[in-house]
Amino acid sequence: MLPIEVQRAPTLKPKPSNEGLGFGKYFTDHMFRMDYAPERGWHQARILPHGPLGLDPGASVLHYAQAVFDGSKVFRGRDGQLRAFRIMDHCKRLHSSAERLAMAPVPPEMAREAIETLVKLEADWVPNAPGTALYVRPTVIASEAFLGVRPADKYIFFVILSPVGSYFAGGAEPVRIWVEQQHTRAAKGGLGGAKAAANYAAGLQASVEAKKRGYAQVLWLDAQEHRYIEEVGTMNLFVRIGDEIITPPLDGTFLPGITRESALTLLRDWGMKVSERKLSIDELREAHQKGELREVFGTGTAAVISPVGALGFQEGQLVIGDGKVGEVSKRLYDTVTGIQYGTLPDHHGWMTVIK
């Protein structure tokens, strides 16, 4: 057991209504924090009021971007029970992300215990309306104050919680995605496969430009040829051409999504033809011209399953199907969320009940 000291907030914040949650706008009363030093390892685990970390201006994270995080969700079922979705997989991914950035990784079991203890304390913050959840954001940053390019010796691991609604303003309605053919997010051998803060910073400019054009997010292509699809901003991408469902293979340039892996498992359970292979924009356009491009959808923790209604290019846009939610993406959304809220059986042991 991880010894965790608890310092309760002297006053508690009013909780937002389910209708006004949005995504990532509100934070619970408490947070978890633990520190790392070479001579002590991870130590001083504590829960304290949500507030500033107190970083030195010379902290390595501010200069050399040693920062990784993850994101998972806790759901309140109709039976009132709290269920965390694939929590150990998220903790393992946080561990591997930290290793990629030469940081002190948090042992997955330690991270899980920290998250569950904090969630239990903040159980009243878990919303109960359909489509809502408590978003869990574990983060590791380099806190040692020095100037000079090397891995830091000191780190902070913290966990914050946020009650959330839908990630996209339109909820489960199809989103419009801009196909980015100029900017590059990540290349082979880079940080693309880690959930590093720097990856998201690299995509911000293109995302802002896409939103100015009226698109919700950016579809990234490969860095070498700008031909092969990779991921959509905060999501992995699936394309249904005829009866084949295609998603790009994991090659280190984008995040190995946990919802992606869940979708692949369910699709194979259902006997569908699923391919993890390279898919070029040319093949996608050709399928559209032939009337074989049936669905495009993204998968991710924040949005779960997000149907794509149109893909935008400089020369125009491709409308996917009839621009509405496709049958496969709807079935995936209904199944994954049913498992998460406890209304469908959890055959794969993905859910952890937090009591």
Coordinates of C-alpha atoms in Angstrom, one line a residue:
M1 CA 0.0 0.0 0.0
L2 CA 1.2 3.5 -0.8
P3 CA 1.1 5.6 2.3
I4 CA -0.8 8.8 1.3
E5 CA -1.2 11.8 3.6
V6 CA -4.4 13.6 3.1
Q7 CA -4.8 17.4 3.6
R8 CA -8.4 18.4 3.1
A9 CA -9.4 21.7 1.5
P10 CA -10.8 24.1 4.1
T11 CA -13.7 25.1 1.8
L12 CA -15.3 23.1 -1.0
K13 CA -16.2 24.6 -4.4
P14 CA -19.7 24.5 -5.8
K15 CA -20.1 21.8 -8.4
P16 CA -21.1 22.7 -11.9
S17 CA -24.4 21.5 -13.5
N18 CA -24.2 18.5 -15.9
E19 CA -25.5 20.7 -18.7
G20 CA -22.6 23.3 -18.4
L21 CA -19.7 21.0 -17.9
G22 CA -18.0 21.2 -21.3
F23 CA -14.6 19.6 -21.3
G24 CA -11.7 20.4 -18.9
K25 CA -13.2 23.7 -17.6
Y26 CA -13.7 22.7 -14.0
F27 CA -11.4 21.0 -11.4
T28 CA -12.2 19.1 -8.2
D29 CA -11.3 20.3 -4.7
H30 CA -8.2 18.1 -4.3
M31 CA -5.2 16.8 -6.2
F32 CA -2.5 14.2 -5.7
R33 CA 1.2 14.9 -5.6
M34 CA 4.4 12.9 -5.2
D35 CA 8.0 13.9 -5.6
Y36 CA 11.1 12.1 -7.0
A37 CA 14.8 12.4 -6.1
P38 CA 17.5 9.9 -7.0
E39 CA 18.4 9.2 -3.4
R40 CA 14.8 8.7 -2.3
G41 CA 12.9 7.5 -5.3
W42 CA 9.2 8.5 -5.4
H43 CA 8.3 9.8 -2.0
Q44 CA 5.9 12.0 0.1
A45 CA 2.7 10.9 -1.5
R46 CA -0.1 13.3 -0.5
I47 CA -3.5 14.5 -1.4
L48 CA -3.9 18.3 -1.0
P49 CA -6.1 21.1 -2.1
H50 CA -6.0 21.7 -5.8
G51 CA -3.6 24.6 -6.4
P52 CA -0.2 25.8 -7.7
L53 CA 2.8 23.5 -7.8
G54 CA 5.4 26.1 -6.8
L55 CA 8.0 25.6 -9.6
D56 CA 11.3 27.3 -9.7
P57 CA 11.7 29.4 -12.8
G58 CA 14.7 27.3 -13.7
A59 CA 12.7 24.0 -13.6
S60 CA 13.8 21.8 -16.4
V61 CA 10.2 21.3 -17.7
L62 CA 10.0 25.0 -18.5
H63 CA 13.1 24.9 -20.7
Y64 CA 13.6 21.4 -22.0
A65 CA 10.0 20.1 -22.1
Q66 CA 10.3 17.0 -20.0
A67 CA 6.6 16.5 -19.5
V68 CA 4.3 13.6 -20.1
F69 CA 0.7 12.9 -19.1
D70 CA -2.2 10.6 -19.7
G71 CA -5.9 10.8 -19.6
S72 CA -8.5 8.3 -18.5
K73 CA -12.1 8.5 -17.3
V74 CA -14.3 7.3 -14.4
F75 CA -18.0 6.8 -15.0
R76 CA -21.0 6.7 -12.7
G77 CA -23.3 3.9 -13.7
R78 CA -27.1 3.8 -13.3
D79 CA -26.4 1.6 -10.3
G80 CA -24.4 4.4 -8.7
Q81 CA -21.1 2.5 -8.9
L82 CA -18.0 4.3 -10.1
R83 CA -16.1 2.5 -12.8
A84 CA -12.7 3.3 -14.3
F85 CA -12.0 2.3 -17.9
R86 CA -8.8 0.4 -18.5
I87 CA -7.0 2.3 -15.7
M88 CA -3.9 0.0 -15.6
D89 CA -3.4 0.4 -19.4
H90 CA -3.3 4.1 -18.9
C91 CA -0.9 3.9 -16.0
K92 CA 1.4 1.6 -18.1
R93 CA 1.3 4.1 -21.0
L94 CA 2.3 6.9 -18.6
H95 CA 5.2 4.7 -17.5
S96 CA 6.4 4.1 -21.1
S97 CA 6.0 7.8 -22.1
A98 CA 8.2 8.8 -19.2
E99 CA 10.8 6.3 -20.2
R100 CA 10.9 7.7 -23.7
L101 CA 11.7 11.2 -22.4
A102 CA 14.4 9.8 -20.0
M103 CA 12.3 10.7 -17.0
A104 CA 11.8 8.8 -13.8
P105 CA 8.7 6.6 -14.6
V106 CA 6.0 6.1 -12.0
P107 CA 5.4 2.4 -11.3
P108 CA 2.0 1.6 -12.8
E109 CA 0.6 0.1 -9.6
M110 CA 1.7 3.2 -7.7
A111 CA 0.0 5.5 -10.2
R112 CA -3.2 3.4 -10.1
E113 CA -3.4 3.5 -6.3
A114 CA -2.9 7.3 -6.3
I115 CA -5.7 7.7 -8.9
E116 CA -8.1 5.4 -7.1
T117 CA -7.5 7.0 -3.7
L118 CA -8.0 10.5 -5.1
V119 CA -11.2 9.5 -7.0
K120 CA -12.6 7.9 -3.8
L121 CA -12.1 11.2 -2.0
E122 CA -13.7 13.2 -4.8
A123 CA -16.5 10.7 -5.6
D124 CA -19.2 13.5 -5.3
W125 CA -17.6 15.1 -8.3
V126 CA -18.3 12.2 -10.7
P127 CA -21.3 13.4 -12.7
N128 CA -24.3 11.1 -13.3
A129 CA -25.8 12.3 -16.7
P130 CA -25.4 10.3 -19.9
G131 CA -22.2 11.3 -21.8
T132 CA -20.5 12.7 -18.7
A133 CA -17.6 11.4 -16.7
L134 CA -14.7 12.4 -14.4
Y135 CA -11.6 12.9 -16.5
V136 CA -8.4 11.8 -14.8
R137 CA -5.1 13.6 -15.8
P138 CA -2.0 12.1 -14.3
T139 CA 1.2 14.1 -15.2
V140 CA 4.9 13.8 -14.7
I141 CA 7.1 16.9 -15.0
A142 CA 10.8 17.6 -14.5
S143 CA 11.2 20.0 -11.5
E144 CA 14.9 20.2 -11.0
A145 CA 16.2 23.8 -11.4
F146 CA 19.2 24.0 -13.8
L147 CA 20.2 25.2 -17.2
G148 CA 21.9 22.7 -19.5
V149 CA 20.5 20.0 -21.7
R150 CA 20.4 16.7 -19.8
P151 CA 17.7 14.6 -18.1
A152 CA 16.6 16.1 -14.8
D153 CA 17.2 14.4 -11.5
K154 CA 14.0 15.6 -9.8
Y155 CA 10.4 15.1 -10.8
I156 CA 6.8 15.8 -9.7
F157 CA 4.0 13.3 -10.3
F158 CA 0.6 14.8 -9.9
V159 CA -3.0 13.9 -10.6
I160 CA -5.9 16.3 -11.2
L161 CA -9.5 15.6 -11.9
S162 CA -12.1 17.3 -14.0
P163 CA -15.8 16.6 -14.4
V164 CA -16.5 16.6 -18.2
G165 CA -19.2 16.4 -20.8
S166 CA -18.7 15.9 -24.5
Y167 CA -15.2 16.8 -26.0
F168 CA -16.6 18.3 -29.2
A169 CA -19.3 21.0 -29.0
G170 CA -21.6 19.0 -31.2
G171 CA -21.5 15.9 -29.0
A172 CA -21.7 12.7 -31.0
E173 CA -22.6 14.5 -34.2
P174 CA -20.1 14.0 -37.1
V175 CA -17.2 16.5 -37.1
R176 CA -15.4 18.1 -40.0
I177 CA -11.7 17.4 -40.2
W178 CA -9.0 19.3 -42.1
V179 CA -6.4 17.2 -43.9
E180 CA -3.0 18.8 -43.1
Q181 CA -0.6 18.6 -46.0
Q182 CA 2.0 21.2 -45.0
H183 CA 2.8 20.9 -41.3
T184 CA 4.2 17.8 -39.6
R185 CA 3.4 16.6 -36.1
A186 CA 5.9 13.8 -35.7
A187 CA 8.3 11.6 -37.6
K188 CA 9.6 8.1 -37.2
G189 CA 12.1 7.9 -34.3
G190 CA 10.6 11.0 -32.7
L191 CA 8.2 11.5 -29.8
G192 CA 4.9 10.7 -31.6
G193 CA 4.4 7.4 -29.8
A194 CA 4.7 9.0 -26.4
K195 CA 2.0 11.1 -24.7
A196 CA 4.4 14.0 -24.4
A197 CA 3.3 17.6 -24.0
A198 CA 5.6 18.6 -26.8
N199 CA 3.6 16.6 -29.3
Y200 CA 0.5 18.7 -28.6
A201 CA 2.4 21.9 -28.9
A202 CA 3.7 20.8 -32.3
G203 CA 0.1 20.5 -33.5
L204 CA -1.4 23.8 -32.2
Q205 CA -0.6 26.1 -35.2
A206 CA -2.2 23.7 -37.7
S207 CA -5.2 23.2 -35.4
V208 CA -5.8 26.9 -35.1
E209 CA -5.6 27.3 -38.8
A210 CA -8.1 24.4 -39.3
K211 CA -10.6 25.9 -36.9
K212 CA -10.4 29.2 -38.8
R213 CA -11.5 27.2 -41.9
G214 CA -14.4 25.8 -39.9
Y215 CA -13.0 22.4 -39.1
A216 CA -12.9 20.8 -35.7
Q217 CA -9.5 19.1 -35.9
V218 CA -6.5 18.2 -38.1
L219 CA -5.8 14.9 -39.8
W220 CA -2.0 14.4 -39.8
L221 CA -0.2 12.7 -42.7
D222 CA 3.2 11.0 -42.6
A223 CA 6.2 13.3 -42.2
Q224 CA 8.1 11.9 -45.2
E225 CA 5.7 11.9 -48.1
H226 CA 2.6 13.6 -46.7
R227 CA 0.6 10.8 -48.3
Y228 CA -0.4 8.3 -45.6
I229 CA -2.9 9.0 -42.9
E230 CA -1.8 8.9 -39.3
E231 CA -3.9 10.4 -36.5
V232 CA -6.5 13.1 -36.0
G233 CA -5.3 15.7 -33.4
T234 CA -6.4 13.9 -30.2
M235 CA -7.7 10.7 -31.8
N236 CA -6.7 7.6 -33.7
L237 CA -8.4 7.3 -37.1
F238 CA -10.5 4.4 -38.7
V239 CA -11.7 4.3 -42.3
R240 CA -14.3 1.9 -43.6
I241 CA -13.9 1.2 -47.3
G242 CA -16.4 -1.3 -48.6
D243 CA -16.5 -4.0 -45.9
E244 CA -12.9 -3.4 -44.7
I245 CA -12.1 -1.3 -41.7
I246 CA -8.7 0.2 -41.9
T247 CA -6.5 2.0 -39.2
P248 CA -2.9 2.9 -39.6
P249 CA -0.4 0.5 -38.0
L250 CA 1.5 1.6 -34.9
D251 CA 5.0 2.6 -36.1
G252 CA 6.0 5.0 -33.3
T253 CA 4.7 8.2 -35.0
F254 CA 1.4 8.4 -33.2
L255 CA 0.0 7.4 -29.9
P256 CA -1.1 3.7 -29.3
G257 CA -4.6 4.6 -28.3
I258 CA -6.3 2.6 -25.6
T259 CA -9.8 3.3 -27.1
R260 CA -8.2 2.4 -30.5
E261 CA -7.2 -1.0 -29.1
S262 CA -10.6 -1.5 -27.6
A263 CA -12.3 -0.7 -30.9
L264 CA -10.1 -3.2 -32.7
T265 CA -10.9 -5.9 -30.1
L266 CA -14.7 -5.3 -30.5
L267 CA -14.6 -5.2 -34.3
R268 CA -12.8 -8.5 -34.4
D269 CA -15.2 -10.0 -31.8
W270 CA -18.0 -9.1 -34.3
G271 CA -16.2 -10.9 -37.2
M272 CA -15.6 -7.8 -39.2
K273 CA -12.6 -7.5 -41.6
V274 CA -10.1 -5.2 -39.9
S275 CA -6.7 -4.2 -41.2
E276 CA -3.9 -2.3 -39.5
R277 CA -2.2 -1.1 -42.6
K278 CA -1.0 2.1 -44.4
L279 CA -3.7 4.0 -46.1
S280 CA -2.9 6.8 -48.5
I281 CA -4.9 9.9 -49.3
D282 CA -5.0 8.7 -52.9
E283 CA -6.6 5.4 -51.9
L284 CA -9.1 7.3 -49.8
R285 CA -10.0 9.7 -52.6
E286 CA -10.4 6.8 -55.1
A287 CA -12.7 5.0 -52.7
H288 CA -14.8 8.1 -52.4
Q289 CA -15.0 8.5 -56.1
K290 CA -16.2 4.8 -56.4
G291 CA -18.7 5.3 -53.7
E292 CA -16.9 2.8 -51.5
L293 CA -15.9 5.2 -48.7
R294 CA -18.6 4.3 -46.2
E295 CA -17.3 5.7 -42.8
V296 CA -14.5 7.6 -41.2
F297 CA -14.3 7.9 -37.4
G298 CA -11.9 8.7 -34.6
T299 CA -11.3 7.0 -31.3
G300 CA -9.9 8.4 -28.1
T301 CA -10.5 8.8 -24.4
A302 CA -11.9 12.3 -24.6
A303 CA -14.4 11.8 -27.5
V304 CA -14.7 7.9 -27.3
I305 CA -15.9 7.4 -30.9
S306 CA -16.2 10.5 -33.0
P307 CA -17.8 10.1 -36.5
V308 CA -16.2 12.3 -39.3
G309 CA -18.7 13.8 -41.7
A310 CA -16.3 15.5 -44.0
L311 CA -12.6 15.8 -44.9
G312 CA -11.4 19.2 -46.0
F313 CA -8.6 19.9 -48.5
Q314 CA -7.3 23.0 -50.2
E315 CA -9.2 22.1 -53.3
G316 CA -12.5 21.2 -51.6
Q317 CA -13.9 18.6 -49.2
L318 CA -15.1 15.0 -49.3
V319 CA -18.4 14.3 -47.6
I320 CA -18.3 10.9 -46.0
G321 CA -21.3 8.7 -46.7
D322 CA -24.4 11.0 -46.2
G323 CA -22.6 13.1 -43.7
K324 CA -24.4 11.3 -40.8
V325 CA -23.3 8.9 -38.1
G326 CA -22.3 5.5 -39.7
E327 CA -23.5 2.2 -38.5
V328 CA -20.2 0.8 -37.3
S329 CA -19.2 4.0 -35.5
K330 CA -22.6 4.1 -33.8
R331 CA -22.4 0.4 -32.8
L332 CA -18.9 1.0 -31.4
Y333 CA -20.0 4.1 -29.5
D334 CA -23.0 2.4 -28.0
T335 CA -21.0 -0.7 -27.0
V336 CA -18.0 1.1 -25.5
T337 CA -20.1 3.6 -23.5
G338 CA -22.5 0.8 -22.5
I339 CA -19.5 -1.1 -21.0
Q340 CA -18.2 2.1 -19.4
Y341 CA -21.5 2.9 -17.7
G342 CA -22.2 -0.7 -16.7
T343 CA -25.2 -1.3 -18.9
L344 CA -23.5 -3.8 -21.1
P345 CA -21.4 -6.8 -20.0
D346 CA -17.6 -6.3 -19.7
H347 CA -16.3 -9.4 -21.3
H348 CA -12.7 -8.2 -21.5
G349 CA -12.3 -7.0 -17.9
W350 CA -11.8 -3.4 -18.9
M351 CA -13.6 -1.8 -16.0
T352 CA -12.4 -1.4 -12.5
V353 CA -15.1 -0.7 -9.8
I354 CA -13.9 2.0 -7.4
K355 CA -15.5 1.5 -4.0

